[in-house]
mmCIF file of C-alpha atoms in Angstrom:
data_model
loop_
_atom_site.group_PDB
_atom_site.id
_atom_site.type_symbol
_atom_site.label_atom_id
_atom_site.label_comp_id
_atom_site.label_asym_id
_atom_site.label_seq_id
_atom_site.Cartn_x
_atom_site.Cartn_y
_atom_site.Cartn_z
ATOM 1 C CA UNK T 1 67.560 32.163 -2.292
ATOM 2 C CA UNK T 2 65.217 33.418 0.193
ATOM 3 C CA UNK T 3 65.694 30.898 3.500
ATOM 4 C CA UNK T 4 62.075 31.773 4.665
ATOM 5 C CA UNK T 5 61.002 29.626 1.999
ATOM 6 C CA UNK T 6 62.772 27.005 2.658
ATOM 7 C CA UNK T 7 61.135 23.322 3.452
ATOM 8 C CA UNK T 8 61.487 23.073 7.325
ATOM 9 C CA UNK T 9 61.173 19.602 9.161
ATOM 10 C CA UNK T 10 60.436 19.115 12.415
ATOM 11 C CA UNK T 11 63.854 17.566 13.340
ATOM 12 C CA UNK T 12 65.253 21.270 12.164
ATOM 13 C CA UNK T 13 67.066 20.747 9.140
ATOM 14 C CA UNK T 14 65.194 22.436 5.867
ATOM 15 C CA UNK T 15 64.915 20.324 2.717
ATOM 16 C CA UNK T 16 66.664 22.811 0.687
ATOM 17 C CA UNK T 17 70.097 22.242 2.536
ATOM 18 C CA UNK T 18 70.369 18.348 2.430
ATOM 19 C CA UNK T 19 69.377 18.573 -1.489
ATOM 20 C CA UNK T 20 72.459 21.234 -2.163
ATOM 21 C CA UNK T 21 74.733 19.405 0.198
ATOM 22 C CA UNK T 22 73.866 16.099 -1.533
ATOM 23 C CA UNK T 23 74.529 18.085 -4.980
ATOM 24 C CA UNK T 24 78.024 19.029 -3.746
ATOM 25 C CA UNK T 25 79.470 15.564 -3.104
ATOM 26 C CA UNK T 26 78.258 14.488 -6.978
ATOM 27 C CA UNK T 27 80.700 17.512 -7.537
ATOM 28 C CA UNK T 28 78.022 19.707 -9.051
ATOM 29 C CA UNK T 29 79.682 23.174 -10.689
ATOM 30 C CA UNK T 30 76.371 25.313 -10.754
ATOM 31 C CA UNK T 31 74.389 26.649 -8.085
ATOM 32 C CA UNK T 32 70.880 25.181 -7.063
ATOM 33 C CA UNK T 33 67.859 27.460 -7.875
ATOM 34 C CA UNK T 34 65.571 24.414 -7.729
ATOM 35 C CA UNK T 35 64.791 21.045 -6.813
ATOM 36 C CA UNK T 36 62.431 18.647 -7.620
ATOM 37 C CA UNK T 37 61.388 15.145 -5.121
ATOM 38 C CA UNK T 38 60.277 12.255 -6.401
ATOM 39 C CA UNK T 39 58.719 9.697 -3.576
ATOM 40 C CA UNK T 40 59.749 6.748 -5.299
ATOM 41 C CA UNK T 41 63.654 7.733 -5.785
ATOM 42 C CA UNK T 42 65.692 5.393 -3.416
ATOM 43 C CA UNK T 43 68.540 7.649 -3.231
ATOM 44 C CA UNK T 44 66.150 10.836 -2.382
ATOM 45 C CA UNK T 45 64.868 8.492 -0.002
ATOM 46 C CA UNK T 46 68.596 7.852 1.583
ATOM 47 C CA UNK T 47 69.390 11.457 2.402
ATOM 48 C CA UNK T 48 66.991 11.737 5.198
ATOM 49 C CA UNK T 49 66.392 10.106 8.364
ATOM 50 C CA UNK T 50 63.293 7.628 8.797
ATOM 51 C CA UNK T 51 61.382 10.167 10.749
ATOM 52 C CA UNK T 52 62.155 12.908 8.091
ATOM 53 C CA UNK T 53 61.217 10.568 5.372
ATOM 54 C CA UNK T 54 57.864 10.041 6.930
ATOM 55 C CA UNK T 55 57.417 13.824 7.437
ATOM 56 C CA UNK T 56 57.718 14.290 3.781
ATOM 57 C CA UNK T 57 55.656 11.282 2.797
ATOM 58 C CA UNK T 58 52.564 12.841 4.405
ATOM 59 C CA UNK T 59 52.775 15.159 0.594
ATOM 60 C CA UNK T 60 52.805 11.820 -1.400
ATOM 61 C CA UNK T 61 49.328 11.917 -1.926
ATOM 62 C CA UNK T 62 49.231 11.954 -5.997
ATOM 63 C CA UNK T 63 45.430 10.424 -6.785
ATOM 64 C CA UNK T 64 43.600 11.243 -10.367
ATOM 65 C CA UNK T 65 40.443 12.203 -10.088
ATOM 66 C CA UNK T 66 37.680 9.845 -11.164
ATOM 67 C CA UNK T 67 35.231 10.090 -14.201
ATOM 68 C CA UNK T 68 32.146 11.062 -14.349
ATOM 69 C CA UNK T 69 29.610 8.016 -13.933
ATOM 70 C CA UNK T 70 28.584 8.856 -17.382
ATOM 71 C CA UNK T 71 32.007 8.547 -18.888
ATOM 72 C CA UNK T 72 32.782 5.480 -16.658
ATOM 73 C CA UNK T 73 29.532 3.169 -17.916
ATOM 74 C CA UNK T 74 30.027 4.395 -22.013
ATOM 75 C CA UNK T 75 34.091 2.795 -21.636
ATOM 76 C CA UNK T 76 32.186 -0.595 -19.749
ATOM 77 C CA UNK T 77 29.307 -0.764 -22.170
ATOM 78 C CA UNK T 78 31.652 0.241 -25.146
ATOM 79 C CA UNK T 79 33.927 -2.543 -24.345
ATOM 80 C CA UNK T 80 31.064 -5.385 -23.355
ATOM 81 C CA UNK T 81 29.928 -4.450 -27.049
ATOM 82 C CA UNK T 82 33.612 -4.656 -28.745
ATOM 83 C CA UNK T 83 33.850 -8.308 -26.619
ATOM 84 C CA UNK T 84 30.445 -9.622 -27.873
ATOM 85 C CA UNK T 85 31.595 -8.556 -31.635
ATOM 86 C CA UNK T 86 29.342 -5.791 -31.890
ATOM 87 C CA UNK T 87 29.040 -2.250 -33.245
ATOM 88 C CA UNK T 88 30.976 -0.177 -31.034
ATOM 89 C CA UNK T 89 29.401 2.963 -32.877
ATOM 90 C CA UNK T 90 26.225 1.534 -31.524
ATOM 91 C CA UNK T 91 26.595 2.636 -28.144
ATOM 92 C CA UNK T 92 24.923 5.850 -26.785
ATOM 93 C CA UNK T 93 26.861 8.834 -26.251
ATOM 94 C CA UNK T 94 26.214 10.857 -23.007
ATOM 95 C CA UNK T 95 25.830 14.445 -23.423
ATOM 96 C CA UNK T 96 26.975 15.024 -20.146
ATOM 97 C CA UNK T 97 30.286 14.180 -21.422
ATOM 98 C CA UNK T 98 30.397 14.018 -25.229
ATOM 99 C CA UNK T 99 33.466 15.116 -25.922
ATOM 100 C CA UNK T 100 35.522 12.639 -23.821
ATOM 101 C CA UNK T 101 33.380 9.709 -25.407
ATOM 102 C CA UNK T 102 34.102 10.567 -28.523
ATOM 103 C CA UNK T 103 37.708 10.453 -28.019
ATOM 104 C CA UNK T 104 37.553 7.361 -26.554
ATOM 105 C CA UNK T 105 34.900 5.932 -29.300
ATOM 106 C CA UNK T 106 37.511 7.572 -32.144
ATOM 107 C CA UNK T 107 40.364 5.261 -30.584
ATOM 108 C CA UNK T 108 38.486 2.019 -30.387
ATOM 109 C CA UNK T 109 37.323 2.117 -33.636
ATOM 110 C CA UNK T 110 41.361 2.817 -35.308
ATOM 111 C CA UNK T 111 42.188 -0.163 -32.655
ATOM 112 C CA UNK T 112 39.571 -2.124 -34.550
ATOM 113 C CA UNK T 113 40.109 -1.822 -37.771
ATOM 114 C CA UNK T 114 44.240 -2.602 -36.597
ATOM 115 C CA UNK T 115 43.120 -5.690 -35.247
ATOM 116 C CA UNK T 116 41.401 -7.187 -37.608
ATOM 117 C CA UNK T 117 44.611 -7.094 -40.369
ATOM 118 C CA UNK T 118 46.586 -10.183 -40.307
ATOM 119 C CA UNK T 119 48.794 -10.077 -39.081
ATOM 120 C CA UNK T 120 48.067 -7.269 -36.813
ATOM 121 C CA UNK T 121 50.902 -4.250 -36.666
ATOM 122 C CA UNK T 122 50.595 -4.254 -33.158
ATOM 123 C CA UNK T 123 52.863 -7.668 -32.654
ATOM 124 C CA UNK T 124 55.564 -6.201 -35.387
ATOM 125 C CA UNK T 125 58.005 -4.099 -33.784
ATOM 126 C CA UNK T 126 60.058 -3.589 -37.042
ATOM 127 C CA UNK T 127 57.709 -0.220 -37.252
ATOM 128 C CA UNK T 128 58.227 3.836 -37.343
ATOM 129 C CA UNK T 129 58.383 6.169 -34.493
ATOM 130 C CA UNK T 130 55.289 8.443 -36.152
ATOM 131 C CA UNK T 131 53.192 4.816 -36.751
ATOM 132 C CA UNK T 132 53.342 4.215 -32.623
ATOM 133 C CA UNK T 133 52.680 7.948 -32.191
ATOM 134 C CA UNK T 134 49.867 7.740 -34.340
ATOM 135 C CA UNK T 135 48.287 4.565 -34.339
ATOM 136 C CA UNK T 136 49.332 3.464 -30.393
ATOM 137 C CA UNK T 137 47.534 5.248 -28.283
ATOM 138 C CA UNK T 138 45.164 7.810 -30.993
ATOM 139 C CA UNK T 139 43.555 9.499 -28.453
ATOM 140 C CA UNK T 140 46.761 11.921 -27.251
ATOM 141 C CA UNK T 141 46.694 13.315 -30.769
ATOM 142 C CA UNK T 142 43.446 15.337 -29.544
ATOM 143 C CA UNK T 143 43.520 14.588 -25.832
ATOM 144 C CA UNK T 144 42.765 18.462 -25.536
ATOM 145 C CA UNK T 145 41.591 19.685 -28.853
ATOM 146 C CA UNK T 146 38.512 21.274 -27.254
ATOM 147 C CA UNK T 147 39.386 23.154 -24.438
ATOM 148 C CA UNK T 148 39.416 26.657 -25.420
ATOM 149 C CA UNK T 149 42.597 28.454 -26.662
ATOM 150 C CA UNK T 150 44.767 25.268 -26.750
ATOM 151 C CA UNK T 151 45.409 23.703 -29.980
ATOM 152 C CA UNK T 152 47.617 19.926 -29.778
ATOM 153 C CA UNK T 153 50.678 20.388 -32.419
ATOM 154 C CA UNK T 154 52.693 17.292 -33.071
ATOM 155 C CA UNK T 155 55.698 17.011 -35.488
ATOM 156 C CA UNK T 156 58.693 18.270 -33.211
ATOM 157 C CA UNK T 157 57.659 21.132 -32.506
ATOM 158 C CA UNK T 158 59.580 23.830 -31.060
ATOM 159 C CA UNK T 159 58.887 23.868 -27.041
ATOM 160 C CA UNK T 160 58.618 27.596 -25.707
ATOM 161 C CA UNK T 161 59.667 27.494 -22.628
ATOM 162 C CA UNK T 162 63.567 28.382 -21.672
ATOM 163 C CA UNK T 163 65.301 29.100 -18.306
ATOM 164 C CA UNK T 164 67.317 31.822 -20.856
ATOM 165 C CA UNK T 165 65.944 35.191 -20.078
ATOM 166 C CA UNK T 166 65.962 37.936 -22.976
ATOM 167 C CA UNK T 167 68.715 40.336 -22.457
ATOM 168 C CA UNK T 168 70.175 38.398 -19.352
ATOM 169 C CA UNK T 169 72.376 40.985 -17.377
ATOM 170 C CA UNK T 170 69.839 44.001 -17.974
ATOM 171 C CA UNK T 171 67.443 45.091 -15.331
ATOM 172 C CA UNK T 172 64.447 43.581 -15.269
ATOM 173 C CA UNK T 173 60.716 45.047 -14.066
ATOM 174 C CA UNK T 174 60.273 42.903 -10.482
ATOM 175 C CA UNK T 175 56.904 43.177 -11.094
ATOM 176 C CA UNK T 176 56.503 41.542 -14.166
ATOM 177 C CA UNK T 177 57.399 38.038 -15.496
ATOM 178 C CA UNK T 178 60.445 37.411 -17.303
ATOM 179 C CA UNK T 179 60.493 37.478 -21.089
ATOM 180 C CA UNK T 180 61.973 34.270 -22.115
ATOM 181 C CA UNK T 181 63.457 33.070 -25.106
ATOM 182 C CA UNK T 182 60.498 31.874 -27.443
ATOM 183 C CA UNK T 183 63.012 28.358 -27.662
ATOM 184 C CA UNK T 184 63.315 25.191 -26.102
ATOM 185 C CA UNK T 185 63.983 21.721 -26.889
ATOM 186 C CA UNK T 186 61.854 20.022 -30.008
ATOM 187 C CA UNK T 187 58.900 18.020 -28.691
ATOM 188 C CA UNK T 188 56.856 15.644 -30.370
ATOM 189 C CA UNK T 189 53.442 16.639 -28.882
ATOM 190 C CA UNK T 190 52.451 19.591 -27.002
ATOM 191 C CA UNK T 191 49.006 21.529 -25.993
ATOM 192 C CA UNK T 192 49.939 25.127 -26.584
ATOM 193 C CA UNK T 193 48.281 28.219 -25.767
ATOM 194 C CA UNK T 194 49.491 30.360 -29.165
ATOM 195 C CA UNK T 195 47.484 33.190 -28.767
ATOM 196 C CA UNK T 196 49.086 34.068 -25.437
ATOM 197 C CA UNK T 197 52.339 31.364 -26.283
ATOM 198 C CA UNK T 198 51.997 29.367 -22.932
ATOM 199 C CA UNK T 199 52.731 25.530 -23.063
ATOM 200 C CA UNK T 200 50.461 23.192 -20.784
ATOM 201 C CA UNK T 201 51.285 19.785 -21.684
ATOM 202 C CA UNK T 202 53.895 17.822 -23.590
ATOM 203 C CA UNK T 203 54.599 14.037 -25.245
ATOM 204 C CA UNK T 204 58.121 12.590 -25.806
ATOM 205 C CA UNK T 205 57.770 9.656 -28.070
ATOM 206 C CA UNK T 206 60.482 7.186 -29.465
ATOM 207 C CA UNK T 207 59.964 3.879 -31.733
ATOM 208 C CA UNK T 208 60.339 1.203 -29.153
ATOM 209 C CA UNK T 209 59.335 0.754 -25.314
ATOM 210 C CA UNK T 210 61.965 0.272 -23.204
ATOM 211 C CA UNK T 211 62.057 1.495 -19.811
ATOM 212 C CA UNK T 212 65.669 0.857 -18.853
ATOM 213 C CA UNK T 213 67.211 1.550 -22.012
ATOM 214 C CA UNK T 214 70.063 4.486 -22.836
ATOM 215 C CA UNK T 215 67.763 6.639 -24.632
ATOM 216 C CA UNK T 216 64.726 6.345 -23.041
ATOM 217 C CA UNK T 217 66.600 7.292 -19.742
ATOM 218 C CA UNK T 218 67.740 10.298 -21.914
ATOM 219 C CA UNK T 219 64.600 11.172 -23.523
ATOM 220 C CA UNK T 220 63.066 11.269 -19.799
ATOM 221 C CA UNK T 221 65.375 13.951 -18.232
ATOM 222 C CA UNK T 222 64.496 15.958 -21.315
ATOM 223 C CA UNK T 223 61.285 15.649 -20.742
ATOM 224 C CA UNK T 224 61.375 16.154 -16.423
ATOM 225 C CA UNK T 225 63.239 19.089 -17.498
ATOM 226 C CA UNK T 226 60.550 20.561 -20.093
ATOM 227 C CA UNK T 227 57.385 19.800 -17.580
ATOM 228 C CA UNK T 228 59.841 21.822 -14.920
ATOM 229 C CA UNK T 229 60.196 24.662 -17.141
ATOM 230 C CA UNK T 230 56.062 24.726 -18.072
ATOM 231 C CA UNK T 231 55.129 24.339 -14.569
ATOM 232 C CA UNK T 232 57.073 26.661 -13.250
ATOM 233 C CA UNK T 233 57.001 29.513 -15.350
ATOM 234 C CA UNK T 234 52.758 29.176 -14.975
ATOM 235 C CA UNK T 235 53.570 29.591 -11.491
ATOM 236 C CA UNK T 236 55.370 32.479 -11.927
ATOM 237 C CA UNK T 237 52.861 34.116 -14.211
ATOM 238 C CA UNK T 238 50.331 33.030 -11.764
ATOM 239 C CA UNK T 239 50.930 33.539 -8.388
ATOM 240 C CA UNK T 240 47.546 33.468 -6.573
ATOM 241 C CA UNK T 241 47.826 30.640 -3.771
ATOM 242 C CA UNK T 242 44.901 28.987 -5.314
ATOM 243 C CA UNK T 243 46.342 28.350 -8.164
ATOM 244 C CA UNK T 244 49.773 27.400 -6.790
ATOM 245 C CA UNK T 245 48.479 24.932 -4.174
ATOM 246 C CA UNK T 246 45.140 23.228 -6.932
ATOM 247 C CA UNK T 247 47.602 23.193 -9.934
ATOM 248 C CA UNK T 248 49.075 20.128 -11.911
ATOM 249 C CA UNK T 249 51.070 19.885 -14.913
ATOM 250 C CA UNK T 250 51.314 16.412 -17.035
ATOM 251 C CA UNK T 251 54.157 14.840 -19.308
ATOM 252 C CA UNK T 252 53.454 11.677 -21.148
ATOM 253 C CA UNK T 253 56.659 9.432 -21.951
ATOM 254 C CA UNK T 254 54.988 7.023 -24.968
ATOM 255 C CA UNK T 255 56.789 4.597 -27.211
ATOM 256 C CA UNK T 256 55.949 1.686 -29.270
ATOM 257 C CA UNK T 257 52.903 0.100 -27.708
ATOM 258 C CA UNK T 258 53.588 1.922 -24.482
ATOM 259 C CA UNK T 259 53.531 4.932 -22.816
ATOM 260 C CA UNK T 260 53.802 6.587 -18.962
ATOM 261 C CA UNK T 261 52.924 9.577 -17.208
ATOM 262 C CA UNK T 262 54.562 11.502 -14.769
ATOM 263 C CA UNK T 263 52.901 14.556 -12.845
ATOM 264 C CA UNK T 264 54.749 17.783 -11.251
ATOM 265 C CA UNK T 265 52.900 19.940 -9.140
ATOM 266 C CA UNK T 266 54.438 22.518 -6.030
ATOM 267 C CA UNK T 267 55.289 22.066 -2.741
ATOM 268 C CA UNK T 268 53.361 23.986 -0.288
ATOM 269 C CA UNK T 269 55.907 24.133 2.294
ATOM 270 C CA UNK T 270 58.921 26.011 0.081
ATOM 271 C CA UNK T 271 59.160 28.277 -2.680
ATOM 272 C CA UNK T 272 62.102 26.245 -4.833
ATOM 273 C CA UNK T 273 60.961 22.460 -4.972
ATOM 274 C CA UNK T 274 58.378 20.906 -7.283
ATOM 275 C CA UNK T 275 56.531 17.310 -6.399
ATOM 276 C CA UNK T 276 56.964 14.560 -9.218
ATOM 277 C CA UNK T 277 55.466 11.355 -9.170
ATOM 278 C CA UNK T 278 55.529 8.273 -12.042
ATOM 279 C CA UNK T 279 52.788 6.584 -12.802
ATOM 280 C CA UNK T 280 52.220 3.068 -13.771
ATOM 281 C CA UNK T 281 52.991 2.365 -17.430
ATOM 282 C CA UNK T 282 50.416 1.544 -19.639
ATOM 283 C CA UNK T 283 51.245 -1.082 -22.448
ATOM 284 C CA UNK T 284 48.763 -2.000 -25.849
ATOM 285 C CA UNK T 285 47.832 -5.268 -26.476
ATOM 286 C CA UNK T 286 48.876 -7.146 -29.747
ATOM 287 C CA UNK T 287 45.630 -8.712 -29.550
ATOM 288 C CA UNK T 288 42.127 -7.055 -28.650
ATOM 289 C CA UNK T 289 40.527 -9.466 -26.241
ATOM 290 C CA UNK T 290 39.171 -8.669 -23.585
ATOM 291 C CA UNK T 291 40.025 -4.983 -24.142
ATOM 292 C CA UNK T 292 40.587 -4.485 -20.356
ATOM 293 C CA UNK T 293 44.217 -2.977 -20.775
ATOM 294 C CA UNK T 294 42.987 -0.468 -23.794
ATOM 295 C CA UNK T 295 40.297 0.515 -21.596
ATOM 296 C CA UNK T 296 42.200 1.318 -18.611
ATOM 297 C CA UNK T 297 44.881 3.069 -20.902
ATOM 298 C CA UNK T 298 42.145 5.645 -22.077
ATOM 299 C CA UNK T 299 40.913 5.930 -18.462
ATOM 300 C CA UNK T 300 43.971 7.178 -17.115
ATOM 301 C CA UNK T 301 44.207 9.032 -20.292
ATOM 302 C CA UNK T 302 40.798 10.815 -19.622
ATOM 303 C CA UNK T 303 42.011 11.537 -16.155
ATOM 304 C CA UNK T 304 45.196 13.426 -17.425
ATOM 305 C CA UNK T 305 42.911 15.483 -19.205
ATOM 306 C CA UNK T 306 40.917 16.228 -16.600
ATOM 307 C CA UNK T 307 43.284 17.716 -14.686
ATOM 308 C CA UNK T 308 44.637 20.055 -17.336
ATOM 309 C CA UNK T 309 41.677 21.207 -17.945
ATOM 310 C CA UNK T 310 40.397 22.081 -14.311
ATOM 311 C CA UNK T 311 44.502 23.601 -14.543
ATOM 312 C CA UNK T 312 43.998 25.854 -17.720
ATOM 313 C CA UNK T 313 40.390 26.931 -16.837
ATOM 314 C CA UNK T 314 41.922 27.708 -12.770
ATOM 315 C CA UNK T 315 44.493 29.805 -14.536
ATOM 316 C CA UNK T 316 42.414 31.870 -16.739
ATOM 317 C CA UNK T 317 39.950 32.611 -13.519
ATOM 318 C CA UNK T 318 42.641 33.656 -11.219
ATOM 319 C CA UNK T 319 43.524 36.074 -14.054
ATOM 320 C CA UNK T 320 40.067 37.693 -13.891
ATOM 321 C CA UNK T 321 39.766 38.006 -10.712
ATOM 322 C CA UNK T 322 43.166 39.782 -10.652
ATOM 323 C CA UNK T 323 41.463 42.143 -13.174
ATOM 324 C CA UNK T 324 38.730 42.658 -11.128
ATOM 325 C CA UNK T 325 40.775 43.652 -8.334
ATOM 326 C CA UNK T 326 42.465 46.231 -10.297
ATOM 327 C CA UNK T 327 39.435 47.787 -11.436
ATOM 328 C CA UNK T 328 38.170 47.871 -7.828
ATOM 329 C CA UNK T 329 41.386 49.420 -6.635
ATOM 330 C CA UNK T 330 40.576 52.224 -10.007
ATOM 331 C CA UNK T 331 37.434 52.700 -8.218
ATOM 332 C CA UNK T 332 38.966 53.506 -5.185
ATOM 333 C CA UNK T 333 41.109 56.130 -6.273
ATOM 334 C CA UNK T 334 38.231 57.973 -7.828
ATOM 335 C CA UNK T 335 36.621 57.965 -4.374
ATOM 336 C CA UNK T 336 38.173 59.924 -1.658
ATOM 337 C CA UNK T 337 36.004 58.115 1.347
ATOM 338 C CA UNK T 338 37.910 55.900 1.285
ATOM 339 C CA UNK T 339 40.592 57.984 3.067
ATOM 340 C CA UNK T 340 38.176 57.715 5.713
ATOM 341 C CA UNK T 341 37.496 54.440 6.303
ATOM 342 C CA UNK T 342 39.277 52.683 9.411
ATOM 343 C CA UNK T 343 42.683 50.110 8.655
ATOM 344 C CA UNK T 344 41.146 47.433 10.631
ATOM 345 C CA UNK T 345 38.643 47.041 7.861
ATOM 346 C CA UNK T 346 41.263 45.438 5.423
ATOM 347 C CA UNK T 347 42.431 41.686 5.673
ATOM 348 C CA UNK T 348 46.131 41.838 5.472
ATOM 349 C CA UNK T 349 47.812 39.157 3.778
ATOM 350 C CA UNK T 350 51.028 38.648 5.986
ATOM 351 C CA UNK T 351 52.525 36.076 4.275
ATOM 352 C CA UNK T 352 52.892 37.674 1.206
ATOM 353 C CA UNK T 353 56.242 36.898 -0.752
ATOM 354 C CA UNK T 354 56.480 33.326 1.076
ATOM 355 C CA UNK T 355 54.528 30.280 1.252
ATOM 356 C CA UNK T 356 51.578 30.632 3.834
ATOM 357 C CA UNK T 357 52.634 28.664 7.228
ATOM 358 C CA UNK T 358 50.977 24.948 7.309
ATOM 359 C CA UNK T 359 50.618 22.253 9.992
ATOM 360 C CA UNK T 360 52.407 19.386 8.589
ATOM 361 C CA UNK T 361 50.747 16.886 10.795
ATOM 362 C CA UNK T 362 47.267 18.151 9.694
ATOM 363 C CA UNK T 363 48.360 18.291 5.852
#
């Protein structure tokens, strides 16, 4: 591991260390190639000073972006229209953001017709794993059916991403990504790029909600582990510091009536450790009035997807303007003034191969 790309505090000890030194009292029998930090872990929280704590707090900054005013009054009006006992269908779509409304529209009016059977499914929890996945929360089904190239397969689905290289041992071209095993775990959900077989986003689903029992705590590290894997191998494929600082990668946790999300993005101060951060579960009614908790579920939803999206669209543009910059350089070479031309005309990049040096105080 490269030490210049190592977390650095103020007080002088680096991040890296006090995670691998924590690792070796737990007895750990593999070596550390990554690490991940989760703000809200007690016992993260325990292996650092106060001061140090604080440091590292100043990165805990996870916020969703907000919807478009557009999107924001159809999910208001839809629902004052659902609470008066009207037509949902009734209310106007915005162009501005059609397909997002539609979604949304598409869930409320399964959640309707649920509702109104007596008694309604939603209070039964004698009920199937692929009824909660399908009839829960609708909307993930398609959450990112439109965005071009990705196509949502559910059905346990093979994941593609694997920390196995191909031929591990053999020499590998530095300045290409790793080919990697086409095989991971199964998945119940995932956005996939299968033209160019990227992953982007992934859902874990069992029958019944329950935060603090034995298998969701084992579906979860499956699924921390998975979002690991995507994130970082897009970061590897991708390494333009645009993309590496704007980018964020989602994992949804959903069973029964419930469902959480939890977000991974990079650390700008090291190479090796990702940012994860837990958000605040969502849970569906057994009864429909006053529709404030659906509502709020699809919200966050919508936000999730806004994110991918602005992360998928980022990727493909840093990728053209990589291409551009090749044929620039092509251009170059068929034009000897260049030899000409003075040095102190180029911008150097001198922090190429490490993170670029922050402030931490003005981060």
């Amino acid at each position: 591991m490269d030490q210049s790309q190592f977390w650095k505090l103020k007080g002088g000890r680096t991040v890296e260390e006090v995670l691998y030194n924590a690792s070796l009292k737990r007895e750990a029998n593999f070596k550390m190639r990554s690490y991940t930090i989760d703000f809200g872990c007690e016992m993260t929280k325990t292996l650092f000073t106060d001061d140090e704590w604080e440091e590292m707090k100043e990165l805990d900054d996870f916020q969703l972006p907000r919807l478009p005013e557009t999107t924001a009054k159809y999910l208001c009006d839809a629902r004052k229209a659902l609470v008066k006992g009207k037509q949902v269908a009734s209310v106007p779509v915005p162009k501005e953001d059609e397909s997002s409304c539609e979604l949304v529209l598409g869930s409320f009016l399964s959640w309707k017709q649920l509702y109104t059977v007596k008694p309604c499914p939603f209070g039964n929890k004698d009920l199937s794993e692929s009824f909660w996945s399908r009839e829960a929360w609708p909307i993930m089904k398609n959450l990112l059916s439109d965005v071009d190239g990705l196509t949502m397969i559910d059905g346990e689905k093979t994941g593609l991403e694997s920390w196995k290289r191909k031929n591990m041992g053999r020499k590998v071209d530095m300045e290409a990504p790793p080919a990697r095993k086409q095989s991971g775990p199964k998945l119940d959900l995932v956005a996939r790029d299968t033209t160019n077989k990227r992953d982007w986003f992934v859902v874990e689903s069992l029958k019944e909600w329950d935060e603090v029992s034995t298998e969701f705590l084992g579906e979860d590290g499956i699924l921390i582990k998975e979002l690991h894997l995507i994130a970082s191998h897009r970061l590897q494929e991708q390494p333009s510091p645009q993309f590496r600082a704007q980018a964020r990668f989602f994992a949804i946790y959903s069973g029964g009536r419930g469902f959480k999300t939890m977000e991974m993005r990079a650390c700008p101060f090291s190479g090796y450790i990702m940012l994860v951060h837990l958000y605040d579960s969502h849970l569906l009614p057994s009864t429909a009035k006053p529709w404030k908790q659906q509502v709020q579920g699809l919200t966050h939803l919508l936000q999730v997807r806004d994110c991918v999206t602005r992360t998928v669209e980022m990727y493909e543009a840093c990728s053209i303007d990589e291409s551009e910059d090749e044929e620039e350089d092509e251009t170059d070479e068929n034009d000897d003034e260049w030899i000409y031309s003075s040095a102190e005309n180029y911008i150097y990049d001198e922090t190429l191969g490490s993170p670029p040096p922050m402030d931490v105080e003005s981060s």
